[in-house]
């Protein structure tokens, strides 16, 4: 289908639509698929979306309401669809929700003439619980509708503020004539004219807000209103007073007009029922309350009672239960009462699922400025490219692509609708929710394939056959020394590319880069790059001779590598000055970034590029890491060779040379790794001004649940040698972590408190100013945290480390736990923030985010071990339910596997963070009848990888286990020993 011409871009308009950009983190699983359609006669159902567009869905009359609802969510690629529902007017002229369990034919008398409305059904107390930007956008559309129809009543100031955020997302930054004209032509609230000046005043303060930030601010204002998410149901009390009943996440509410006069919390309600026109609320006995045990309200009819009762049942189940209630067995003879039950995931299940699947989602983002923002659609069941196509005139508007390597948005009919055109499917169907792409060239529309989204890659775009594998195995050597030499080759290829990132692309010739910094970087990295390029060429030539692939007529003993290593490591000695200047480069770059915001922005923009697959500072330290790798390779080589081997003497001499250099630089490397980690953490945190100070050492970061007045709340904790910080992920465009508080370690005590609070894996941190109760996800996590915190307390007590507070602003906890413990309240925490923080561009896929989503932690010890355990090479990969194996070039670094089509690619096409994963060998029942196969699995995600030899199998298992096994002091002592299989 041809796409309409994109609208012209206007300066300052909010960025929203267009080319998808991946997070660089993926679980590599297929995305959403439309539900299976039962057989039977089909009927076309009309659904009105939240942007007032209408979509047609072709569905079997025998299908349940859940099938139709899942089709609508699949059409929009909506993961958090459980907050929404389909409502319609039944034959009694009442607005009811489509029942997910009952067949369509039993709910819609005239389906062809009924229009269902897709709308928000469950309103959570805090929009921070909505993890997807698409979900928040749909909630913003709901708020816009509620404002327009007068359902969401509020004072003039709140109304004007909300309208200002709506028009900021629609037309962009404030321009007086444009804003006034827009308000004159569009009504957002019933009586808008008197408020135009106030709206414009608020709009002028929203400069720079993206549509996502405007959605956030709109929901921030709306959620504090009395009528937020309220749907009134007329009723009367026993005295005949006209009232209205409503239900919210907290319980049943009673309104008189638009004023709430009573509330019955779920914890106080024993039973909800109805009898004819009477709606009954039975309360739990309370000696301190004057309420009656049973409250009675009279509604218009029995059907009105039942409709409201069903909504209450669903609200209670969604917000209060941990999992979907199981259906009760039907009585054999007699039935009594309604058999209705809540069907679907609870809020807790939704949040857990989205956290697990977040890394495989395409972000709902754009590189284009648009004035109109339509709902996203999906081009059939095999794509998740999101596009919006509504404007004021109801026409489609395609988003213009600015970034190379993206799939173009398109406006198509809904899956299963009559207008949808059929096309031949790919044998593998979907990849991360996208169509599989021909990665040998361009995508079918002539564009480059989307980066970091399609893991179904193979050599020459074909699945490697077992015959080819067998031929190759017979042709190449099987000596263990050969595979050690090959590891040197594969890792050197990755290292040379990393050097190019460091000195050729990082700061370039931009005038913002000081000449002294350019000179330092070039003088440091250029000779190293030149040397290692020559070294790589020699290793490639030696491996080619060893394999007999070139110059086969030349006779000689070429099945060795020690002589090549000795020659080049001796040639590396004159470059020792360059190696010792790595810390100088890191310090000078940090100093220059502090002095120049433009340079800082330049570096951050570079980090967002696909070629910069790990933080930039890590690339700068790569030459020091590489020396450690040479030492390990030579240790394995010397251990393998007998003393009489022709290559043993050269290997021992090379090992002595590299060990001497490593010993000289080891102390500086440890300090620089700590400095680099502090710099990286500073980018992930909001509200911390002086994290990087002399004497501060990073120890551990990870997720813990903090006990507050509202229960356990997920928090990100950062442990240093002088202080503990606790944060939560903010709702900024980069999801940086917002500071909540800090605990000084000096004088702190720690104790287990599982029995005291009745919370599994709980322990209490008692500081001088306050106490905090936290809970780990497992006993192993609790042990790691307690061990490291005790060690940090001892360090803070005996050393003269930094003692300054990390925050420049006072940050206090307002809500209190019972007795002597304190904890923050989400509402109090966010109440003071009237505008969203606008951080600069920043990587959203750092290790902090991985720990947040995997609910785990990682220590500085783990980072140090990961520096030693890096590996590159070809692997064959297979999904759990697929048949063929795909050949990939795989790089393991920074706790993640990065996937390339070949070693010549400049940037990875997908990645897989391994924290939380387990690595094992397949069992007999899995029917993987191949040699040298290992299995990676995390919850429902399972992947198989094949290596070419026993040695490479052992090496991949060893390095991956370094990222998947829990760290500890005992493991640190044996970190250089290979892990048993």
Short mmCIF file of C-alpha atoms in Angstrom, two decimals, residues 571-787:
data_model
loop_
_atom_site.label_atom_id
_atom_site.label_comp_id
_atom_site.label_asym_id
_atom_site.label_seq_id
_atom_site.Cartn_x
_atom_site.Cartn_y
_atom_site.Cartn_z
CA UNK A 571 56.91 -5.30 19.70
CA UNK A 572 54.19 -4.07 22.05
CA UNK A 573 56.67 -3.13 24.76
CA UNK A 574 57.64 0.19 23.10
CA UNK A 575 53.94 1.07 23.27
CA UNK A 576 53.83 0.67 27.05
CA UNK A 577 53.61 4.46 27.36
CA UNK A 578 50.41 4.43 25.28
CA UNK A 579 48.98 1.68 27.46
CA UNK A 580 49.74 3.59 30.64
CA UNK A 581 47.97 6.67 29.24
CA UNK A 582 44.52 5.01 29.12
CA UNK A 583 43.69 6.47 32.51
CA UNK A 584 44.89 9.86 31.29
CA UNK A 585 42.48 9.68 28.34
CA UNK A 586 39.58 8.76 30.62
CA UNK A 587 40.32 11.57 33.06
CA UNK A 588 40.87 14.18 30.37
CA UNK A 589 37.68 13.21 28.54
CA UNK A 590 35.69 13.51 31.76
CA UNK A 591 37.27 16.88 32.55
CA UNK A 592 36.52 18.17 29.05
CA UNK A 593 32.89 16.99 29.26
CA UNK A 594 32.42 18.84 32.54
CA UNK A 595 33.78 22.00 30.95
CA UNK A 596 31.76 21.75 27.71
CA UNK A 597 28.09 20.80 27.56
CA UNK A 598 28.39 20.49 23.82
CA UNK A 599 31.14 17.91 24.11
CA UNK A 600 29.16 16.04 26.75
CA UNK A 601 26.15 15.98 24.41
CA UNK A 602 28.42 14.84 21.57
CA UNK A 603 29.68 11.91 23.62
CA UNK A 604 26.17 10.94 24.70
CA UNK A 605 24.92 11.10 21.13
CA UNK A 606 27.79 8.85 20.10
CA UNK A 607 26.88 6.38 22.85
CA UNK A 608 23.40 6.15 21.35
CA UNK A 609 24.83 5.03 18.01
CA UNK A 610 24.60 1.35 17.20
CA UNK A 611 28.36 0.95 16.83
CA UNK A 612 28.82 1.96 20.47
CA UNK A 613 27.29 -1.21 21.87
CA UNK A 614 28.77 -0.77 25.37
CA UNK A 615 29.47 2.49 27.25
CA UNK A 616 32.15 4.64 25.61
CA UNK A 617 34.40 4.59 28.68
CA UNK A 618 34.58 0.80 28.44
CA UNK A 619 36.07 1.11 24.95
CA UNK A 620 38.74 3.46 26.30
CA UNK A 621 39.87 0.83 28.82
CA UNK A 622 39.88 -2.02 26.27
CA UNK A 623 43.71 -1.97 25.70
CA UNK A 624 44.27 -2.69 29.41
CA UNK A 625 41.66 -5.48 29.32
CA UNK A 626 43.28 -6.98 26.24
CA UNK A 627 46.60 -7.51 28.04
CA UNK A 628 44.76 -9.67 30.60
CA UNK A 629 43.27 -11.72 27.74
CA UNK A 630 46.70 -12.31 26.18
CA UNK A 631 47.92 -13.54 29.55
CA UNK A 632 44.99 -15.97 29.90
CA UNK A 633 45.41 -17.33 26.36
CA UNK A 634 49.11 -17.93 26.92
CA UNK A 635 48.46 -19.61 30.28
CA UNK A 636 46.09 -22.06 28.59
CA UNK A 637 48.58 -22.64 25.80
CA UNK A 638 51.46 -23.35 28.19
CA UNK A 639 49.27 -25.64 30.25
CA UNK A 640 48.37 -27.61 27.13
CA UNK A 641 51.87 -27.97 25.64
CA UNK A 642 54.31 -30.53 27.00
CA UNK A 643 57.74 -29.08 27.83
CA UNK A 644 59.20 -30.79 24.75
CA UNK A 645 56.80 -29.15 22.30
CA UNK A 646 58.42 -26.91 19.69
CA UNK A 647 56.07 -24.02 20.64
CA UNK A 648 56.42 -24.33 24.42
CA UNK A 649 59.54 -22.16 24.84
CA UNK A 650 58.15 -19.25 22.79
CA UNK A 651 54.83 -19.45 24.62
CA UNK A 652 56.53 -19.37 28.04
CA UNK A 653 58.67 -16.40 27.01
CA UNK A 654 55.62 -14.51 25.69
CA UNK A 655 53.72 -15.27 28.91
CA UNK A 656 56.60 -13.86 30.99
CA UNK A 657 56.62 -10.66 28.91
CA UNK A 658 52.87 -10.02 29.11
CA UNK A 659 52.71 -10.95 32.82
CA UNK A 660 55.32 -8.29 33.58
CA UNK A 661 53.29 -5.59 31.80
CA UNK A 662 50.00 -6.71 33.38
CA UNK A 663 51.53 -6.59 36.85
CA UNK A 664 52.75 -3.03 36.25
CA UNK A 665 49.34 -1.81 35.05
CA UNK A 666 47.04 -3.88 37.29
CA UNK A 667 46.78 -1.30 40.10
CA UNK A 668 45.86 1.48 37.69
CA UNK A 669 43.34 -0.74 35.94
CA UNK A 670 41.43 -1.42 39.16
CA UNK A 671 41.22 2.31 39.93
CA UNK A 672 40.14 3.15 36.40
CA UNK A 673 37.45 0.47 36.39
CA UNK A 674 35.99 1.95 39.57
CA UNK A 675 36.19 5.47 38.10
CA UNK A 676 34.55 4.30 34.87
CA UNK A 677 31.74 2.62 36.81
CA UNK A 678 31.06 5.78 38.82
CA UNK A 679 30.87 7.81 35.61
CA UNK A 680 28.45 5.31 34.08
CA UNK A 681 26.23 5.25 37.18
CA UNK A 682 26.08 9.02 37.27
CA UNK A 683 24.41 8.99 33.85
CA UNK A 684 21.76 6.57 35.12
CA UNK A 685 20.86 8.64 38.19
CA UNK A 686 18.77 11.78 38.60
CA UNK A 687 19.21 13.94 41.69
CA UNK A 688 22.85 13.07 42.40
CA UNK A 689 25.29 15.92 41.85
CA UNK A 690 28.56 14.67 43.33
CA UNK A 691 28.68 10.93 42.87
CA UNK A 692 32.23 10.92 41.47
CA UNK A 693 34.47 12.08 44.32
CA UNK A 694 37.94 10.94 45.41
CA UNK A 695 37.89 7.92 47.67
CA UNK A 696 34.44 6.64 46.72
CA UNK A 697 34.30 3.02 45.61
CA UNK A 698 31.37 1.28 43.98
CA UNK A 699 30.48 -2.11 45.51
CA UNK A 700 27.05 -3.37 44.33
CA UNK A 701 23.88 -2.28 42.55
CA UNK A 702 20.58 -4.10 42.19
CA UNK A 703 16.91 -4.45 43.04
CA UNK A 704 15.47 -4.74 46.53
CA UNK A 705 11.91 -4.26 47.73
CA UNK A 706 11.61 -1.44 50.28
CA UNK A 707 8.92 -1.71 52.94
CA UNK A 708 6.79 1.42 53.15
CA UNK A 709 3.35 2.42 54.33
CA UNK A 710 1.98 1.08 51.05
CA UNK A 711 3.73 -2.26 51.31
CA UNK A 712 6.77 -3.52 49.41
CA UNK A 713 7.87 -1.22 46.60
CA UNK A 714 10.57 -2.07 44.07
CA UNK A 715 13.65 0.10 44.46
CA UNK A 716 17.09 0.23 42.89
CA UNK A 717 19.85 0.26 45.52
CA UNK A 718 23.43 1.44 44.97
CA UNK A 719 26.05 0.45 47.55
CA UNK A 720 29.30 2.39 47.86
CA UNK A 721 32.03 2.30 50.48
CA UNK A 722 30.47 5.22 52.35
CA UNK A 723 26.77 5.38 51.51
CA UNK A 724 23.75 3.44 50.21
CA UNK A 725 21.40 5.13 47.74
CA UNK A 726 17.90 3.95 46.95
CA UNK A 727 16.04 5.04 43.83
CA UNK A 728 13.18 4.09 41.54
CA UNK A 729 13.03 4.22 37.77
CA UNK A 730 11.65 7.57 36.65
CA UNK A 731 9.23 8.03 33.80
CA UNK A 732 11.59 10.11 31.69
CA UNK A 733 12.29 9.35 28.06
CA UNK A 734 15.41 7.46 29.13
CA UNK A 735 13.92 5.85 32.27
CA UNK A 736 16.76 7.12 34.44
CA UNK A 737 16.58 6.38 38.14
CA UNK A 738 15.25 9.04 40.48
CA UNK A 739 16.90 9.51 43.86
CA UNK A 740 14.75 8.90 46.93
CA UNK A 741 17.17 8.75 49.81
CA UNK A 742 20.56 7.81 51.16
CA UNK A 743 21.88 5.99 54.20
CA UNK A 744 25.33 6.77 55.57
CA UNK A 745 27.29 3.60 56.33
CA UNK A 746 29.30 5.03 59.21
CA UNK A 747 27.67 3.72 62.37
CA UNK A 748 25.13 1.57 60.49
CA UNK A 749 24.03 -1.84 61.73
CA UNK A 750 22.29 -4.59 59.76
CA UNK A 751 20.14 -7.48 60.92
CA UNK A 752 17.86 -10.12 59.46
CA UNK A 753 14.20 -9.26 60.11
CA UNK A 754 12.12 -11.80 58.22
CA UNK A 755 10.34 -12.90 61.41
CA UNK A 756 9.90 -9.32 62.63
CA UNK A 757 8.01 -8.13 59.54
CA UNK A 758 6.72 -11.39 58.10
CA UNK A 759 8.40 -10.67 54.75
CA UNK A 760 10.61 -13.33 53.12
CA UNK A 761 14.33 -12.53 52.77
CA UNK A 762 13.93 -9.25 54.68
CA UNK A 763 16.66 -7.39 56.55
CA UNK A 764 16.83 -4.03 58.29
CA UNK A 765 19.39 -1.29 57.77
CA UNK A 766 19.66 0.85 60.91
CA UNK A 767 21.48 4.11 60.15
CA UNK A 768 22.06 7.11 62.39
CA UNK A 769 19.13 9.13 60.98
CA UNK A 770 16.64 6.44 59.95
CA UNK A 771 15.98 2.75 59.51
CA UNK A 772 14.93 0.99 56.33
CA UNK A 773 13.42 -2.47 55.91
CA UNK A 774 14.21 -4.14 52.59
CA UNK A 775 13.56 -7.57 51.10
CA UNK A 776 15.60 -9.44 48.49
CA UNK A 777 14.16 -11.62 45.74
CA UNK A 778 15.80 -14.77 47.11
CA UNK A 779 17.91 -16.04 49.99
CA UNK A 780 20.99 -15.99 47.73
CA UNK A 781 20.41 -12.33 46.86
CA UNK A 782 19.91 -11.49 50.54
CA UNK A 783 23.19 -13.18 51.46
CA UNK A 784 25.09 -11.29 48.74
CA UNK A 785 23.66 -7.94 49.86
CA UNK A 786 24.23 -8.55 53.55
CA UNK A 787 27.80 -9.75 52.97
#
